[in-house]
Short mmCIF file of C-alpha atoms in Angstrom, two decimals:
data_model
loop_
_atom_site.label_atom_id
_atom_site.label_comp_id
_atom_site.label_asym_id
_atom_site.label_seq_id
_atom_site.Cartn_x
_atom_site.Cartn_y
_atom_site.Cartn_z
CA UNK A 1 160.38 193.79 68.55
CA UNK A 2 163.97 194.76 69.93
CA UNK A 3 162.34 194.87 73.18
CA UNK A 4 160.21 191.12 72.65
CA UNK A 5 163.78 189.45 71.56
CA UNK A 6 165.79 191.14 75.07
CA UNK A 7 163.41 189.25 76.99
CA UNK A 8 163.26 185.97 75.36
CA UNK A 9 166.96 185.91 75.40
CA UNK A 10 166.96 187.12 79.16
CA UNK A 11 168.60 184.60 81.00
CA UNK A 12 165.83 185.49 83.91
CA UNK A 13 163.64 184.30 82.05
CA UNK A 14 165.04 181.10 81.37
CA UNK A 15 166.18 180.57 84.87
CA UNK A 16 162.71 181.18 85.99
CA UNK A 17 160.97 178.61 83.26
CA UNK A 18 163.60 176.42 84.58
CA UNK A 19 162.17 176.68 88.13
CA UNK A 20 159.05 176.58 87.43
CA UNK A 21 159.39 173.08 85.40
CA UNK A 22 161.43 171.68 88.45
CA UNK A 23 158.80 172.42 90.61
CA UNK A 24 156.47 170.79 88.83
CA UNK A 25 158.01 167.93 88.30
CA UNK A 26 158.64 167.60 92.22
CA UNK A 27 155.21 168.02 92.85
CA UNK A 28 152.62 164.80 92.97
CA UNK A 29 149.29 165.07 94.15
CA UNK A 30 148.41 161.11 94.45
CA UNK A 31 144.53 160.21 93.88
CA UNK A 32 143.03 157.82 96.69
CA UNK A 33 143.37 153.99 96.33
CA UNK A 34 146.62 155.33 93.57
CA UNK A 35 150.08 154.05 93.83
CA UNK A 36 152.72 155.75 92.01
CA UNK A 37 155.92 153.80 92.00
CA UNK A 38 159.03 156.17 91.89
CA UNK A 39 162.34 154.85 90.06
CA UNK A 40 165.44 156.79 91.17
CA UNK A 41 168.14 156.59 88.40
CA UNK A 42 166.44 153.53 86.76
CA UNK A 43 166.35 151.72 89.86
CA UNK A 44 163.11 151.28 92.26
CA UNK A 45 162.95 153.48 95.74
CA UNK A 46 159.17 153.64 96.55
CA UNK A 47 155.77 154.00 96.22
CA UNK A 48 154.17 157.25 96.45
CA UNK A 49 150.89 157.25 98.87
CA UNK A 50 147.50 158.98 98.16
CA UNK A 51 148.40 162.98 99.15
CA UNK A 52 150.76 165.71 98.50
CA UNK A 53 154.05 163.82 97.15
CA UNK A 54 157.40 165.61 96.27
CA UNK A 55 160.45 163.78 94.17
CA UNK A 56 163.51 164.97 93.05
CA UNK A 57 162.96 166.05 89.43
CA UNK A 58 165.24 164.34 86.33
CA UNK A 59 166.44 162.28 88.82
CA UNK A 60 163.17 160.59 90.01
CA UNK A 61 160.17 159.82 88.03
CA UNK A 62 156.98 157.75 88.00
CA UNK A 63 157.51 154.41 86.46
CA UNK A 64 154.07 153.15 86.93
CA UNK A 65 150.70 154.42 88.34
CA UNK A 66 148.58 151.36 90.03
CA UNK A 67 145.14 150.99 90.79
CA UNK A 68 144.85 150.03 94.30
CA UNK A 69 140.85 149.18 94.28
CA UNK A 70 139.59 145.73 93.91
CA UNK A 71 138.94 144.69 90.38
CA UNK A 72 137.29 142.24 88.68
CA UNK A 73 138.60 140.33 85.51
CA UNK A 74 136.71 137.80 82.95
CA UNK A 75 138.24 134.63 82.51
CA UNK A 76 137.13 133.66 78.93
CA UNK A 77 135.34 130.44 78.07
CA UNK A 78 137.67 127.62 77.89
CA UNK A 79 137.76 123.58 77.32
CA UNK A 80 138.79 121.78 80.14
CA UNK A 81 138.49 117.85 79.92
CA UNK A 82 137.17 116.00 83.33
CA UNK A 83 138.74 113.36 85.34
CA UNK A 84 136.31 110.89 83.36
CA UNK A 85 136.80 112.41 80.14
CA UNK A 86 134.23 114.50 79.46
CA UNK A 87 135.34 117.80 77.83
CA UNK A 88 133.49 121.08 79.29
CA UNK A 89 133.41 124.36 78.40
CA UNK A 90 134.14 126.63 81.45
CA UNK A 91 134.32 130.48 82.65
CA UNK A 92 134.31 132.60 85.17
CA UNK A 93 135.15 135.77 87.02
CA UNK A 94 138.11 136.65 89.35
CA UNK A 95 138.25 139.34 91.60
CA UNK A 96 141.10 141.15 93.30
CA UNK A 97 143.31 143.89 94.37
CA UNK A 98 147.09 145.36 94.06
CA UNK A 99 148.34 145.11 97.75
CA UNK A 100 151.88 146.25 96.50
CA UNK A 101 152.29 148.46 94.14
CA UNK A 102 155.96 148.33 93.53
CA UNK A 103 155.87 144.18 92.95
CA UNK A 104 152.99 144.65 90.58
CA UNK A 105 155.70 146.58 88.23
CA UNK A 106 158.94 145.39 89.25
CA UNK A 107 158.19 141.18 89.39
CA UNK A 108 155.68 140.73 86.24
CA UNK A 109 155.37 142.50 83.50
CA UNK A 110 151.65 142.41 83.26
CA UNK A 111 150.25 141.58 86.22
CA UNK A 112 146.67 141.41 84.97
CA UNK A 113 147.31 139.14 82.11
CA UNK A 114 149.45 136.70 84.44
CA UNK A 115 146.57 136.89 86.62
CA UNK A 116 143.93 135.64 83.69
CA UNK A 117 146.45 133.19 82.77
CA UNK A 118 147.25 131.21 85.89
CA UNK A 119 143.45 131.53 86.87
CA UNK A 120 142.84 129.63 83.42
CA UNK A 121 145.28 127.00 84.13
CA UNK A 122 144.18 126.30 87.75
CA UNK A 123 140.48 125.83 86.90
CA UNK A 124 141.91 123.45 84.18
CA UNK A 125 143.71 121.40 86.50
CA UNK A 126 140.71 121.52 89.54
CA UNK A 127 138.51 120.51 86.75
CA UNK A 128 140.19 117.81 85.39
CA UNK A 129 140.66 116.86 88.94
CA UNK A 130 137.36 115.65 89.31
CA UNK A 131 134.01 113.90 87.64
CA UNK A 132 131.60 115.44 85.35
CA UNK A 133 128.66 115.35 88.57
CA UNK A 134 131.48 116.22 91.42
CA UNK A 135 132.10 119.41 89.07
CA UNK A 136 128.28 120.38 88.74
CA UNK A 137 127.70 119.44 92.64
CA UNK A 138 130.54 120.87 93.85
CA UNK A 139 130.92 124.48 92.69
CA UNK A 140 132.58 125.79 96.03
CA UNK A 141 135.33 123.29 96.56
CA UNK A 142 136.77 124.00 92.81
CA UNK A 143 136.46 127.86 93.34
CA UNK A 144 137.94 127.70 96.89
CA UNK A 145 140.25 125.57 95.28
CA UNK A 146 141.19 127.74 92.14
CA UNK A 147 141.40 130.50 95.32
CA UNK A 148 143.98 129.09 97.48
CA UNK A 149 146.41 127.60 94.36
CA UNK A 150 146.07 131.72 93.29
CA UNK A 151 146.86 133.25 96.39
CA UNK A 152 150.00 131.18 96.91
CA UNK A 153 151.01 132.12 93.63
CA UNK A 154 150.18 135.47 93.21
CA UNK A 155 151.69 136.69 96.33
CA UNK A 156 155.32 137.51 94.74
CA UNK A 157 153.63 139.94 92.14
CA UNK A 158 152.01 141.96 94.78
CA UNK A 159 148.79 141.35 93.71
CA UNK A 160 146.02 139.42 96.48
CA UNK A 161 143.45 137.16 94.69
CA UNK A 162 140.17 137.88 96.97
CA UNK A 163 137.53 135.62 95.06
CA UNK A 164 136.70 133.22 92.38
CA UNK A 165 133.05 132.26 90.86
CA UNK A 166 132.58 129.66 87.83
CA UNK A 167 129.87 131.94 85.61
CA UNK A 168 129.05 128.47 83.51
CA UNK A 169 129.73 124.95 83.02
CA UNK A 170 128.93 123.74 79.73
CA UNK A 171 128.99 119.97 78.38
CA UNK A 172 128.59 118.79 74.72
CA UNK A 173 124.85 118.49 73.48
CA UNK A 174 125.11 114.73 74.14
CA UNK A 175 125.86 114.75 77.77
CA UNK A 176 122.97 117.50 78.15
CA UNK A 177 120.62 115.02 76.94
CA UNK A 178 121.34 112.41 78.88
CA UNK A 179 121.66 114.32 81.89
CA UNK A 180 117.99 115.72 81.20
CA UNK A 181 116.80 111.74 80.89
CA UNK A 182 118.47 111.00 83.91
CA UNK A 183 116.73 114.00 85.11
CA UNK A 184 113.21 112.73 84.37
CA UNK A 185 114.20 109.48 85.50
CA UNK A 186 115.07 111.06 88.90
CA UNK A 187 111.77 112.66 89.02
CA UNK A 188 109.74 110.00 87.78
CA UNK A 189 111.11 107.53 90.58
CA UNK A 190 110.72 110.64 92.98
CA UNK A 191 107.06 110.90 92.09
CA UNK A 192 106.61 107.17 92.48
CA UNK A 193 108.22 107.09 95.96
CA UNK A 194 106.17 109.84 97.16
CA UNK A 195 103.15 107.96 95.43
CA UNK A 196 103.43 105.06 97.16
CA UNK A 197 104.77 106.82 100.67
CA UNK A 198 101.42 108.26 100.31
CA UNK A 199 99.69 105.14 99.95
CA UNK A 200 101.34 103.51 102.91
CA UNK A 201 100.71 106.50 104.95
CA UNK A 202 96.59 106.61 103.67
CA UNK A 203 96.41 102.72 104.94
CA UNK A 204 98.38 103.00 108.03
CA UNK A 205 95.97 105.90 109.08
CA UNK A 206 93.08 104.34 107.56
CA UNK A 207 93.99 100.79 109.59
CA UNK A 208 94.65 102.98 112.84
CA UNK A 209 91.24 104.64 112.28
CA UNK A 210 89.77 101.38 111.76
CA UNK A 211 91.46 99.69 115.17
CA UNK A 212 90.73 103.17 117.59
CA UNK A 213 86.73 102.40 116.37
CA UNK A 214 86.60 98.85 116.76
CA UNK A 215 88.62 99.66 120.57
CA UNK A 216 85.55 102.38 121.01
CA UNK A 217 83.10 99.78 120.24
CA UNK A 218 84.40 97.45 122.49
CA UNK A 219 84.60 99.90 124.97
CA UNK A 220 80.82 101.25 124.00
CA UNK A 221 80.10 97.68 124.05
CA UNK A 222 81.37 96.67 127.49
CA UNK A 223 80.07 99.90 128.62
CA UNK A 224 76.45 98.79 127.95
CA UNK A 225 77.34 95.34 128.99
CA UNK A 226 78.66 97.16 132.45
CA UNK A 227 75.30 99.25 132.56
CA UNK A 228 72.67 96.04 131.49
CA UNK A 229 74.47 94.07 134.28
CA UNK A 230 74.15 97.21 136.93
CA UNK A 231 70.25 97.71 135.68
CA UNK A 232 69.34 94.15 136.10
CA UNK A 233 71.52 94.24 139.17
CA UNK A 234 69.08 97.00 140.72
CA UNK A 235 65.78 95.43 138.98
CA UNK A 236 66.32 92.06 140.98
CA UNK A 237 67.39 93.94 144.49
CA UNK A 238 64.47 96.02 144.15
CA UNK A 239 62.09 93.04 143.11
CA UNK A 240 63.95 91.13 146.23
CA UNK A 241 63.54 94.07 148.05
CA UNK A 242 59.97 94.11 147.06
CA UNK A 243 59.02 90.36 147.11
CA UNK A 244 60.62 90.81 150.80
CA UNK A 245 58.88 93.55 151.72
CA UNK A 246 55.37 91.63 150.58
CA UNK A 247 56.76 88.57 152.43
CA UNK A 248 57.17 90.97 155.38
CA UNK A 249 53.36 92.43 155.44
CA UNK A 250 52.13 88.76 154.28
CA UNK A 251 53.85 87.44 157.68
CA UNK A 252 52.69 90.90 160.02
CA UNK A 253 49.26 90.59 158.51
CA UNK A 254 49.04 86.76 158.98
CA UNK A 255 50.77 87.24 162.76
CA UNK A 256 48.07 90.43 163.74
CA UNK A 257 45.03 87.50 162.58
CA UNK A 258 46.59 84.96 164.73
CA UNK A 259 46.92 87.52 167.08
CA UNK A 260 43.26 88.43 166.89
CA UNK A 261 41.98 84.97 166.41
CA UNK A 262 44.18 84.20 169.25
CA UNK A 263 42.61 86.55 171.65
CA UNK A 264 38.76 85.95 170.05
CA UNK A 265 39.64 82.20 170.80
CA UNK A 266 40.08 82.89 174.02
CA UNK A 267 36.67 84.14 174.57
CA UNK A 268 33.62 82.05 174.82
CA UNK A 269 32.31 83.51 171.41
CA UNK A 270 35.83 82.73 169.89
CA UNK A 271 35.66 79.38 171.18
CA UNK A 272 32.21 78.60 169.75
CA UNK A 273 33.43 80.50 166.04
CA UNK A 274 36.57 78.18 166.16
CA UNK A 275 34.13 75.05 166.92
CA UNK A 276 32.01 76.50 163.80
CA UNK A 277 35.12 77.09 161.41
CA UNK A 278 36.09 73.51 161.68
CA UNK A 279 33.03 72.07 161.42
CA UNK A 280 32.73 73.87 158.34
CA UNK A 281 36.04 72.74 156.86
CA UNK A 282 35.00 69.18 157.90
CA UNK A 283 32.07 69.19 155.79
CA UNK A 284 33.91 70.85 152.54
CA UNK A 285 36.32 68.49 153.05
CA UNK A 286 33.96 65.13 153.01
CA UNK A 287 32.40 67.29 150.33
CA UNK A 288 35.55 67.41 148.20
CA UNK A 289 36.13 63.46 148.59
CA UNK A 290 32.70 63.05 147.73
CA UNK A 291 33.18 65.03 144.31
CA UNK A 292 35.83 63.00 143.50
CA UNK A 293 34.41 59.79 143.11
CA UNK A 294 31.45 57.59 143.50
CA UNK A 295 32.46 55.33 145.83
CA UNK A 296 33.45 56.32 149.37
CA UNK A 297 34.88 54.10 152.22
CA UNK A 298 34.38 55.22 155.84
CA UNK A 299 35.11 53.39 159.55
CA UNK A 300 30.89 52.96 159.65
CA UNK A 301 30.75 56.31 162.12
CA UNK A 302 31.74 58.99 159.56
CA UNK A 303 27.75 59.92 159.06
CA UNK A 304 27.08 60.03 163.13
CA UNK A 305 30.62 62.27 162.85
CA UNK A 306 28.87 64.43 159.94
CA UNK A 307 25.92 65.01 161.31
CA UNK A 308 27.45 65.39 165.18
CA UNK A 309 29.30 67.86 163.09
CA UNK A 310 26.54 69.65 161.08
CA UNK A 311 25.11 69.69 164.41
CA UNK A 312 26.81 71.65 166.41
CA UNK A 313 27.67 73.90 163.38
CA UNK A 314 24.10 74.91 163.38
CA UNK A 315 24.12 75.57 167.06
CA UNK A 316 27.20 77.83 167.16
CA UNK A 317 25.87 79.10 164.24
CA UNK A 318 22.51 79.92 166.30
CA UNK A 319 24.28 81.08 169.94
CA UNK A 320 26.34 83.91 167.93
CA UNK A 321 23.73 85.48 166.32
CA UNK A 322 21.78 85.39 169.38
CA UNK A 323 24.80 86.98 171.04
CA UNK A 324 24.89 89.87 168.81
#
């Protein structure tokens, strides 16, 4: 017992304890994405860095240990009025990040609350800034708004605003129900536009369809037109070709019995057949007058002429057969 109180009221021991506090308050191991802000006699000198960190114990100490990740914060539902009067309710969701640790203690006391605060009071003013259908169209512009009014103003607390979303828009019940008739209207008149675009476009192809036939027929039509005038074209050329080539043996045929008779006549026999052949026709002839009435007037010698005639028909008649 003698022995346990010696060493507790060793002054070794003491000094040692004393050593081993002071070391480890000199010794900071800093987490990554940590910022430990160091206040030397009450008054700031720096921020420690992720790592093996050594201050001077009693004299330094950690003030404040920031988080230097990006965070995100809820802004809480709020009523914000619009620039025609229409009161909404609104939230949303900020992110960001401490970029300086020792602002983010030394120049607000909360910088997360003074972050949800000013964020609040922007949107207010963006939405009352515009129109009930500018806000519900135009999403972007007020957060890109809300985004550069925050980053101006949250640049003395160290602290770098890196986005803003609106979560909801809400109107009263009212304005819900007329926007849902104006809705319907919308798609009603929608429906009827594409109704009757349709309807236009069905008779402008139907009236094309009908002018590209009535153009075929005409073309089908002249076509046959084209081909009844080239058939009847080639019917009468071949018919004149024909009617000319008849012509053609007509005249050759009726040229080789000149011919013939021409050369007979020249004979005594053709002579004497000629002399026949005329008297012949002479008596048909007298024959035919005769036929056609009852009275016939002559010069007084037509009889002696017929039977001259008759005659020497009957002698021709007689020397050619007694010539073949």
């Amino acid at each position: 017992m003698n022995e346990l109180l010696a060493i507790a009221t060793s002054p070794w021991i003491w000094l040692v304890a004393v050593v081993l506090l002071t070391v480890k308050k000199s010794i900071y191991f800093v987490p990554q994405n940590r910022g430990y802000v160091i206040y030397t006699m009450g008054k700031y000198s720096g921020t420690l860095g992720a790592g093996l960190n050594f201050i001077i114990p009693f004299i330094q100490r950690v003030a404040a240990d920031r988080n230097l990740k990006e965070q995100s914060l809820d802004i809480a539902s709020q009523s914000a009025i619009t620039k025609d009067n229409i009161s909404l309710e609104i939230d949303g969701i900020l992110f960001m990040k401490v970029v300086d640790a020792g602002a983010a203690t030394n120049n607000v006391t909360d910088y997360k609350l003074a972050v949800i605060q000013l964020a609040m009071t922007t949107m207010r003013n963006a939405i009352g800034s515009m129109e009930l259908d500018e806000c519900f169209q135009n999403r972007d512009t007020i957060n890109g708004h809300i985004l550069a009014a925050m980053t101006e103003a949250t640049q003395p607390w160290g602290v770098m605003v890196t986005r803003y979303e609106i979560r909801d828009i809400s109107p009263p019940q009212s304005i819900k129900e007329d926007m849902e008739k104006q809705m319907t209207a919308e798609r009603e008149k929608r429906s009827v536009i594409l109704t009757a675009e349709g309807v236009k476009t069905s008779a402008i192809t139907q009236a094309e369809g009908l002018k590209a036939a009535r153009v075929l027929d005409a073309e089908g039509a002249k076509a046959e037109q084209v081909l009844a005038a080239e058939a009847e074209k080639e019917k009468r050329v071949l018919e004149a070709q024909g009617k000319a080539e008849a012509i053609r043996l007509v005249a050759d045929a009726e040229a080789n019995a000149l011919k013939v008779i021409g050369e007979q006549a020249s004979t005594a026999e053709g002579k004497k057949a000629v002399e026949l052949t005329l008297a012949q026709e002479t008596i048909k002839a007298h024959a035919a007058i005769a036929s056609e009435g009852s009275v016939i007037l002559t010069d007084g010698n037509t009889g002696d002429n017929i039977a001259n005639t008759v005659a020497q028909a009957i002698a021709v008649s007689s020397s050619l057969k007694v010539a073949e």
